[in-house]
Amino acid sequence: MARFEGKVVLVTGGNRNTGLDIVEKFCREGGRVYMCGSTPESTAKGAAALASRGCPGVRSMPCDVSDLEQVKALFDVIEKEAGRLDILVNNAAHQGIGKPFVEMDPAYLTEVLGVNVRGGFQVTQQAVNRFFLKQPERGVVVFLSSNTAMRAIRNRTAYCASKGAINAMVRAVALDLAPLGIRVNACAPGYIYTERWDVLPEEKKARRRLNCPLRHEASGEDIANVVAFLASSDSSNITGEIVTCDAGCSCQHMPEDVDV
Ligand SMILES: NC(=O)c1ccc[n+]([C@@H]2O[C@H](COP(=O)([O-])OP(=O)(O)OC[C@H]3O[C@@H](n4cnc5c(N)ncnc54)[C@H](OP(=O)(O)O)[C@@H]3O)[C@@H](O)[C@H]2O)c1
């Protein structure tokens, strides 16, 4: 039997890049998958991409996770159509790119936290209250964090702060929900190959790969494998954990070419 046969799965931000690979993973392993992008256009584009990858059964619906009314509407649809939810993957993220701290409007910080922290919070709360607590088999939550929660990158204060908050939130929510039989964990990626890598010059890709002790960034599939592990019964004794998947970047002080 496929690992996620009979499981209903929701992947937020499942319409492009890593989210698509996560959706495909659950789909290929038997899950009944729901996914959302933030807008009707981006969600429809994702649905078409999934169909062309051979995952036609995925149900897509736009939902801005920072907007509680849209989140409730998404859960209304899942409740009506599937009547249950077993796995939630909080993958949606505002990348908070290109705003140096000295120039950043504080409202931008609120915007990024609104998607990454409040979004993950309210989607998780809906999943727990509307489904997991009512089901004998409960459910499991996986967040996408980032190794930048632990080691910052430049000009990304809002994003790094949001991922640090996600790590703290994962531990706190995991503690509250553990006695109720619900597990909450995170995968913290480093570099992932996405469409943002496609436009990089080859020298920059090579330099980034030299930053990786394993000499290669993660593929979306690498990340999907970790997410699937955390969502499966193979990790049934793990909760409140942040699993780093970053080619060893976090364990090194300096990349090899500048090491002493
Ligand atoms: N890429 C990396 O190198 C890297 C490294 C570390 C951690 N991560 C984390 O891994 C996850 C996937 O990364 P990625 O690079 O594949 O992400 P990405 O390319 O930036 O895609 C972000 C996804 O989130 C969705 N999204 C953004 N705002 C949303 C909102 N308000 N409501 C609902 N959905 C929203 C986007 O949908 P739209 O298309 O509608 O915008 C998109 O599907 C993220 O959590 C990211 O922070 C990525």
mmCIF file of C-alpha atoms and ligand atoms in Angstrom:
data_model
loop_
_atom_site.group_PDB
_atom_site.id
_atom_site.type_symbol
_atom_site.label_atom_id
_atom_site.label_comp_id
_atom_site.label_asym_id
_atom_site.label_seq_id
_atom_site.Cartn_x
_atom_site.Cartn_y
_atom_site.Cartn_z
ATOM 1 C CA MET A 1 0.000 0.000 0.000
ATOM 2 C CA ALA A 2 1.258 3.507 -0.840
ATOM 3 C CA ARG A 3 2.529 5.429 2.193
ATOM 4 C CA PHE A 4 -0.180 8.135 2.113
ATOM 5 C CA GLU A 5 -3.059 6.049 0.761
ATOM 6 C CA GLY A 6 -6.339 7.321 2.244
ATOM 7 C CA LYS A 7 -4.697 10.474 3.663
ATOM 8 C CA VAL A 8 -6.020 13.937 2.917
ATOM 9 C CA VAL A 9 -3.196 16.444 2.594
ATOM 10 C CA LEU A 10 -3.129 20.246 2.350
ATOM 11 C CA VAL A 11 -0.017 21.984 0.978
ATOM 12 C CA THR A 12 -0.075 25.786 1.106
ATOM 13 C CA GLY A 13 1.942 27.476 -1.624
ATOM 14 C CA GLY A 14 1.736 24.219 -3.565
ATOM 15 C CA ASN A 15 1.527 25.962 -6.920
ATOM 16 C CA ARG A 16 5.180 26.572 -7.790
ATOM 17 C CA ASN A 17 8.802 25.677 -7.062
ATOM 18 C CA THR A 18 9.282 23.508 -3.945
ATOM 19 C CA GLY A 19 5.557 23.432 -3.222
ATOM 20 C CA LEU A 20 4.922 21.673 -6.538
ATOM 21 C CA ASP A 21 7.449 18.967 -5.655
ATOM 22 C CA ILE A 22 5.866 18.495 -2.223
ATOM 23 C CA VAL A 23 2.402 18.164 -3.773
ATOM 24 C CA GLU A 24 3.739 15.708 -6.353
ATOM 25 C CA LYS A 25 5.398 13.596 -3.645
ATOM 26 C CA PHE A 26 2.178 13.155 -1.652
ATOM 27 C CA CYS A 27 0.194 12.625 -4.837
ATOM 28 C CA ARG A 28 2.543 9.896 -6.114
ATOM 29 C CA GLU A 29 2.433 8.155 -2.726
ATOM 30 C CA GLY A 30 -1.344 7.883 -2.700
ATOM 31 C CA GLY A 31 -2.474 11.067 -0.919
ATOM 32 C CA ARG A 32 -5.571 13.054 -1.818
ATOM 33 C CA VAL A 33 -3.976 16.482 -2.089
ATOM 34 C CA TYR A 34 -5.365 20.001 -1.769
ATOM 35 C CA MET A 35 -3.115 22.918 -2.617
ATOM 36 C CA CYS A 36 -3.373 26.698 -2.775
ATOM 37 C CA GLY A 37 -1.463 29.604 -4.219
ATOM 38 C CA SER A 38 -2.167 33.159 -3.129
ATOM 39 C CA THR A 39 -4.210 34.200 -6.201
ATOM 40 C CA PRO A 40 -6.576 32.546 -8.702
ATOM 41 C CA GLU A 41 -4.014 33.085 -11.501
ATOM 42 C CA SER A 42 -1.012 31.601 -9.684
ATOM 43 C CA THR A 43 -3.114 28.706 -8.397
ATOM 44 C CA ALA A 44 -4.454 27.892 -11.874
ATOM 45 C CA LYS A 45 -0.912 27.955 -13.259
ATOM 46 C CA GLY A 46 0.146 25.513 -10.545
ATOM 47 C CA ALA A 47 -2.804 23.227 -11.278
ATOM 48 C CA ALA A 48 -1.792 23.120 -14.946
ATOM 49 C CA ALA A 49 1.816 22.338 -14.003
ATOM 50 C CA LEU A 50 0.667 19.473 -11.765
ATOM 51 C CA ALA A 51 -1.557 18.066 -14.491
ATOM 52 C CA SER A 52 1.386 18.072 -16.890
ATOM 53 C CA ARG A 53 3.492 16.267 -14.259
ATOM 54 C CA GLY A 54 0.911 13.487 -14.136
ATOM 55 C CA CYS A 55 -0.866 14.580 -10.942
ATOM 56 C CA PRO A 56 -4.315 15.455 -12.336
ATOM 57 C CA GLY A 57 -6.258 14.583 -9.169
ATOM 58 C CA VAL A 58 -4.917 17.472 -7.085
ATOM 59 C CA ARG A 59 -7.631 19.904 -5.963
ATOM 60 C CA SER A 60 -6.487 23.505 -6.137
ATOM 61 C CA MET A 61 -8.078 26.593 -4.657
ATOM 62 C CA PRO A 62 -6.621 30.076 -4.206
ATOM 63 C CA CYS A 63 -6.119 31.197 -0.616
ATOM 64 C CA ASP A 64 -4.100 34.078 0.780
ATOM 65 C CA VAL A 65 -3.020 32.438 4.040
ATOM 66 C CA SER A 66 -2.603 35.824 5.744
ATOM 67 C CA ASP A 67 -6.367 36.424 5.384
ATOM 68 C CA LEU A 68 -8.381 34.452 7.961
ATOM 69 C CA GLU A 69 -11.616 34.624 5.959
ATOM 70 C CA GLN A 70 -9.897 33.065 2.917
ATOM 71 C CA VAL A 71 -8.354 30.386 5.146
ATOM 72 C CA LYS A 72 -11.766 29.540 6.600
ATOM 73 C CA ALA A 73 -13.237 29.352 3.087
ATOM 74 C CA LEU A 74 -10.505 26.893 2.043
ATOM 75 C CA PHE A 75 -11.262 24.700 5.043
ATOM 76 C CA ASP A 76 -14.996 24.891 4.271
ATOM 77 C CA VAL A 77 -14.250 23.340 0.880
ATOM 78 C CA ILE A 78 -12.050 20.597 2.357
ATOM 79 C CA GLU A 79 -14.722 19.839 4.963
ATOM 80 C CA LYS A 80 -17.463 19.639 2.342
ATOM 81 C CA GLU A 81 -15.498 17.585 -0.166
ATOM 82 C CA ALA A 82 -13.177 15.374 1.880
ATOM 83 C CA GLY A 83 -14.650 15.608 5.376
ATOM 84 C CA ARG A 84 -11.233 15.163 6.966
ATOM 85 C CA LEU A 85 -7.621 16.307 6.914
ATOM 86 C CA ASP A 86 -4.631 14.213 7.936
ATOM 87 C CA ILE A 87 -1.544 16.178 6.917
ATOM 88 C CA LEU A 88 -0.929 19.923 6.755
ATOM 89 C CA VAL A 89 2.204 21.302 5.093
ATOM 90 C CA ASN A 90 2.737 25.024 5.764
ATOM 91 C CA ASN A 91 4.963 25.773 2.783
ATOM 92 C CA ALA A 92 3.631 29.188 1.646
ATOM 93 C CA ALA A 93 6.119 31.969 2.205
ATOM 94 C CA HIS A 94 6.689 35.637 1.562
ATOM 95 C CA GLN A 95 10.377 35.798 0.607
ATOM 96 C CA GLY A 96 10.841 39.355 1.859
ATOM 97 C CA ILE A 97 13.489 39.983 -0.785
ATOM 98 C CA GLY A 98 15.376 43.176 -1.479
ATOM 99 C CA LYS A 99 14.654 45.390 1.517
ATOM 100 C CA PRO A 100 17.749 46.481 3.446
ATOM 101 C CA PHE A 101 17.039 46.989 7.150
ATOM 102 C CA VAL A 102 17.877 50.710 7.129
ATOM 103 C CA GLU A 103 15.295 51.393 4.413
ATOM 104 C CA MET A 104 12.608 48.951 5.482
ATOM 105 C CA ASP A 105 9.181 50.318 6.280
ATOM 106 C CA PRO A 106 8.048 48.583 9.501
ATOM 107 C CA ALA A 107 4.808 47.802 7.669
ATOM 108 C CA TYR A 108 6.849 45.495 5.411
ATOM 109 C CA LEU A 109 7.941 43.492 8.453
ATOM 110 C CA THR A 110 4.268 43.105 9.381
ATOM 111 C CA GLU A 111 3.455 42.010 5.810
ATOM 112 C CA VAL A 112 6.106 39.263 5.807
ATOM 113 C CA LEU A 113 5.194 38.073 9.306
ATOM 114 C CA GLY A 114 1.525 38.153 8.242
ATOM 115 C CA VAL A 115 2.108 35.484 5.608
ATOM 116 C CA ASN A 116 4.849 33.410 7.201
ATOM 117 C CA VAL A 117 3.928 33.490 10.888
ATOM 118 C CA ARG A 118 0.285 34.516 11.172
ATOM 119 C CA GLY A 119 -0.497 32.551 7.996
ATOM 120 C CA GLY A 120 1.060 29.352 9.340
ATOM 121 C CA PHE A 121 -0.557 29.936 12.729
ATOM 122 C CA GLN A 122 -4.091 30.371 11.443
ATOM 123 C CA VAL A 123 -3.945 27.571 8.864
ATOM 124 C CA THR A 124 -2.637 25.230 11.584
ATOM 125 C CA GLN A 125 -5.305 26.354 14.054
ATOM 126 C CA GLN A 126 -8.055 25.665 11.522
ATOM 127 C CA ALA A 127 -6.589 22.226 10.739
ATOM 128 C CA VAL A 128 -6.363 21.305 14.413
ATOM 129 C CA ASN A 129 -9.734 22.655 15.562
ATOM 130 C CA ARG A 130 -11.808 21.671 12.553
ATOM 131 C CA PHE A 131 -10.283 18.281 11.801
ATOM 132 C CA PHE A 132 -7.426 16.830 13.852
ATOM 133 C CA LEU A 133 -9.109 17.066 17.266
ATOM 134 C CA LYS A 134 -12.282 15.465 15.922
ATOM 135 C CA GLN A 135 -10.545 12.492 14.255
ATOM 136 C CA PRO A 136 -9.417 9.386 16.147
ATOM 137 C CA GLU A 137 -6.290 9.293 13.930
ATOM 138 C CA ARG A 138 -5.558 12.990 14.669
ATOM 139 C CA GLY A 139 -3.157 14.617 12.188
ATOM 140 C CA VAL A 140 0.322 15.965 11.639
ATOM 141 C CA VAL A 141 1.742 19.393 10.767
ATOM 142 C CA VAL A 142 4.960 20.157 8.880
ATOM 143 C CA PHE A 143 6.234 23.709 8.516
ATOM 144 C CA LEU A 144 8.828 24.896 6.014
ATOM 145 C CA SER A 145 11.338 26.929 7.980
ATOM 146 C CA SER A 146 14.822 27.911 6.764
ATOM 147 C CA ASN A 147 18.425 27.620 7.895
ATOM 148 C CA THR A 148 18.331 31.460 7.863
ATOM 149 C CA ALA A 149 16.431 31.201 11.160
ATOM 150 C CA MET A 150 19.785 30.188 12.660
ATOM 151 C CA ARG A 151 22.329 31.920 10.373
ATOM 152 C CA ALA A 152 21.147 35.149 8.791
ATOM 153 C CA ILE A 153 21.492 36.264 5.189
ATOM 154 C CA ARG A 154 21.868 39.890 4.094
ATOM 155 C CA ASN A 155 18.957 42.249 3.367
ATOM 156 C CA ARG A 156 16.386 39.686 4.542
ATOM 157 C CA THR A 157 15.653 40.829 8.126
ATOM 158 C CA ALA A 158 11.895 40.312 7.841
ATOM 159 C CA TYR A 159 12.249 36.843 6.291
ATOM 160 C CA CYS A 160 14.914 35.660 8.759
ATOM 161 C CA ALA A 161 12.841 36.960 11.690
ATOM 162 C CA SER A 162 9.770 35.168 10.354
ATOM 163 C CA LYS A 163 11.619 31.857 10.058
ATOM 164 C CA GLY A 164 13.049 32.245 13.580
ATOM 165 C CA ALA A 165 9.502 32.832 14.794
ATOM 166 C CA ILE A 166 8.343 29.724 12.931
ATOM 167 C CA ASN A 167 10.962 27.604 14.718
ATOM 168 C CA ALA A 168 9.850 28.938 18.111
ATOM 169 C CA MET A 169 6.189 28.506 17.169
ATOM 170 C CA VAL A 170 6.761 24.911 16.034
ATOM 171 C CA ARG A 171 8.237 24.032 19.439
ATOM 172 C CA ALA A 172 5.485 25.862 21.353
ATOM 173 C CA VAL A 173 2.590 24.421 19.340
ATOM 174 C CA ALA A 174 4.179 20.951 19.421
ATOM 175 C CA LEU A 175 4.246 21.102 23.232
ATOM 176 C CA ASP A 176 0.602 22.154 23.464
ATOM 177 C CA LEU A 177 -0.563 19.522 20.991
ATOM 178 C CA ALA A 178 1.640 16.552 21.953
ATOM 179 C CA PRO A 179 -0.693 15.355 24.738
ATOM 180 C CA LEU A 180 -3.523 15.488 22.207
ATOM 181 C CA GLY A 181 -1.664 13.161 19.818
ATOM 182 C CA ILE A 182 -0.791 15.776 17.197
ATOM 183 C CA ARG A 183 2.788 16.174 15.978
ATOM 184 C CA VAL A 184 4.285 19.457 14.711
ATOM 185 C CA ASN A 185 7.725 19.641 13.085
ATOM 186 C CA ALA A 186 9.632 21.700 10.535
ATOM 187 C CA CYS A 187 12.041 21.137 7.696
ATOM 188 C CA ALA A 188 14.644 23.913 7.496
ATOM 189 C CA PRO A 189 16.125 24.009 3.989
ATOM 190 C CA GLY A 190 19.208 25.897 2.855
ATOM 191 C CA TYR A 191 19.691 26.507 -0.849
ATOM 192 C CA ILE A 192 16.944 24.893 -2.965
ATOM 193 C CA TYR A 193 17.073 24.908 -6.765
ATOM 194 C CA THR A 194 14.032 26.981 -7.855
ATOM 195 C CA GLU A 195 13.167 29.244 -10.783
ATOM 196 C CA ARG A 196 15.235 31.918 -9.006
ATOM 197 C CA TRP A 197 18.343 29.785 -9.712
ATOM 198 C CA ASP A 198 17.510 29.514 -13.424
ATOM 199 C CA VAL A 199 18.391 33.171 -13.960
ATOM 200 C CA LEU A 200 21.695 33.089 -12.059
ATOM 201 C CA PRO A 201 24.988 33.242 -13.962
ATOM 202 C CA GLU A 202 26.854 29.917 -13.921
ATOM 203 C CA GLU A 203 29.718 31.427 -11.831
ATOM 204 C CA LYS A 204 27.260 32.383 -9.105
ATOM 205 C CA LYS A 205 25.711 28.914 -9.094
ATOM 206 C CA ALA A 206 29.221 27.418 -8.838
ATOM 207 C CA ARG A 207 30.147 29.777 -5.983
ATOM 208 C CA ARG A 208 26.956 28.887 -4.103
ATOM 209 C CA ARG A 209 27.716 25.185 -4.592
ATOM 210 C CA LEU A 210 31.164 25.761 -3.102
ATOM 211 C CA ASN A 211 29.350 27.093 -0.021
ATOM 212 C CA CYS A 212 27.747 23.663 0.356
ATOM 213 C CA PRO A 213 29.907 21.013 2.044
ATOM 214 C CA LEU A 214 27.978 18.427 0.018
ATOM 215 C CA ARG A 215 28.722 20.568 -3.090
ATOM 216 C CA HIS A 216 25.100 20.777 -4.208
ATOM 217 C CA GLU A 217 21.947 22.688 -3.327
ATOM 218 C CA ALA A 218 18.792 20.722 -2.506
ATOM 219 C CA SER A 219 16.320 19.817 -5.200
ATOM 220 C CA GLY A 220 12.640 20.307 -4.451
ATOM 221 C CA GLU A 221 12.457 16.523 -4.261
ATOM 222 C CA ASP A 222 15.124 16.461 -1.503
ATOM 223 C CA ILE A 223 12.923 18.791 0.540
ATOM 224 C CA ALA A 224 9.749 16.866 -0.292
ATOM 225 C CA ASN A 225 11.449 13.682 0.975
ATOM 226 C CA VAL A 226 12.100 15.284 4.385
ATOM 227 C CA VAL A 227 8.573 16.712 4.542
ATOM 228 C CA ALA A 228 7.098 13.304 3.683
ATOM 229 C CA PHE A 229 9.220 11.644 6.397
ATOM 230 C CA LEU A 230 7.985 14.153 8.987
ATOM 231 C CA ALA A 231 4.395 13.640 7.819
ATOM 232 C CA SER A 232 4.623 9.845 7.909
ATOM 233 C CA SER A 233 4.479 7.307 10.715
ATOM 234 C CA ASP A 234 8.237 6.777 10.214
ATOM 235 C CA SER A 235 8.665 9.880 12.410
ATOM 236 C CA SER A 236 5.949 8.960 14.918
ATOM 237 C CA ASN A 237 8.151 9.676 17.967
ATOM 238 C CA ILE A 238 9.374 13.076 16.699
ATOM 239 C CA THR A 239 7.692 16.363 17.553
ATOM 240 C CA GLY A 240 8.852 19.959 18.084
ATOM 241 C CA GLU A 241 11.887 19.250 15.901
ATOM 242 C CA ILE A 242 13.521 21.353 13.193
ATOM 243 C CA VAL A 243 15.174 19.089 10.622
ATOM 244 C CA THR A 244 17.817 20.987 8.664
ATOM 245 C CA CYS A 245 18.311 19.972 5.025
ATOM 246 C CA ASP A 246 21.046 22.295 3.728
ATOM 247 C CA ALA A 247 23.905 20.224 2.290
ATOM 248 C CA GLY A 248 25.832 20.764 5.525
ATOM 249 C CA CYS A 249 25.936 24.588 5.239
ATOM 250 C CA SER A 250 24.903 25.135 8.852
ATOM 251 C CA CYS A 251 27.699 23.011 10.263
ATOM 252 C CA GLN A 252 30.530 24.963 8.676
ATOM 253 C CA HIS A 253 32.094 28.185 9.925
ATOM 254 C CA MET A 254 33.382 29.284 6.499
ATOM 255 C CA PRO A 255 33.221 27.931 2.958
ATOM 256 C CA GLU A 256 36.282 25.977 1.835
ATOM 257 C CA ASP A 257 37.795 28.658 -0.419
ATOM 258 C CA VAL A 258 38.094 31.193 2.429
ATOM 259 C CA ASP A 259 38.790 28.742 5.250
ATOM 260 C CA VAL A 260 42.029 29.163 7.224
HETATM 261 N N1 LIG B 1 14.150 28.425 -2.074
HETATM 262 C C1 LIG B 1 15.016 28.303 -1.098
HETATM 263 O O1 LIG B 1 16.228 28.284 -1.332
HETATM 264 C C2 LIG B 1 14.540 28.164 0.323
HETATM 265 C C3 LIG B 1 15.487 28.115 1.345
HETATM 266 C C4 LIG B 1 15.070 27.956 2.658
HETATM 267 C C5 LIG B 1 13.724 27.845 2.944
HETATM 268 N N2 LIG B 1 12.812 27.899 1.942
HETATM 269 C C6 LIG B 1 11.397 27.766 2.302
HETATM 270 O O2 LIG B 1 10.860 26.649 1.619
HETATM 271 C C7 LIG B 1 9.519 26.945 1.205
HETATM 272 C C8 LIG B 1 9.419 26.837 -0.324
HETATM 273 O O3 LIG B 1 10.373 27.713 -0.890
HETATM 274 P P1 LIG B 1 10.290 28.177 -2.406
HETATM 275 O O4 LIG B 1 11.557 28.892 -2.710
HETATM 276 O O5 LIG B 1 9.843 27.060 -3.245
HETATM 277 O O6 LIG B 1 9.126 29.260 -2.293
HETATM 278 P P2 LIG B 1 8.665 30.314 -3.429
HETATM 279 O O7 LIG B 1 9.204 29.934 -4.746
HETATM 280 O O8 LIG B 1 8.951 31.686 -2.923
HETATM 281 O O9 LIG B 1 7.099 30.096 -3.450
HETATM 282 C C9 LIG B 1 6.346 30.570 -2.382
HETATM 283 C C10 LIG B 1 4.990 29.927 -2.443
HETATM 284 O O10 LIG B 1 4.199 30.501 -1.390
HETATM 285 C C11 LIG B 1 3.015 31.020 -1.955
HETATM 286 N N3 LIG B 1 2.577 32.196 -1.225
HETATM 287 C C12 LIG B 1 3.225 33.360 -1.034
HETATM 288 N N4 LIG B 1 2.450 34.217 -0.333
HETATM 289 C C13 LIG B 1 1.291 33.548 -0.082
HETATM 290 C C14 LIG B 1 0.087 33.881 0.582
HETATM 291 N N5 LIG B 1 -0.082 35.083 1.143
HETATM 292 N N6 LIG B 1 -0.892 32.959 0.647
HETATM 293 C C15 LIG B 1 -0.733 31.745 0.066
HETATM 294 N N7 LIG B 1 0.369 31.365 -0.573
HETATM 295 C C16 LIG B 1 1.365 32.259 -0.649
HETATM 296 C C17 LIG B 1 3.383 31.380 -3.395
HETATM 297 O O11 LIG B 1 2.197 31.467 -4.153
HETATM 298 P P3 LIG B 1 2.039 32.553 -5.361
HETATM 299 O O12 LIG B 1 2.577 31.887 -6.569
HETATM 300 O O13 LIG B 1 0.585 32.837 -5.405
HETATM 301 O O14 LIG B 1 2.854 33.754 -4.965
HETATM 302 C C18 LIG B 1 4.273 30.214 -3.749
HETATM 303 O O15 LIG B 1 3.535 29.086 -4.095
HETATM 304 C C19 LIG B 1 9.212 28.341 1.727
HETATM 305 O O16 LIG B 1 8.584 28.256 2.983
HETATM 306 C C20 LIG B 1 10.576 28.957 1.859
HETATM 307 O O17 LIG B 1 10.615 30.007 2.796
HETATM 308 C C21 LIG B 1 13.184 28.066 0.633
#
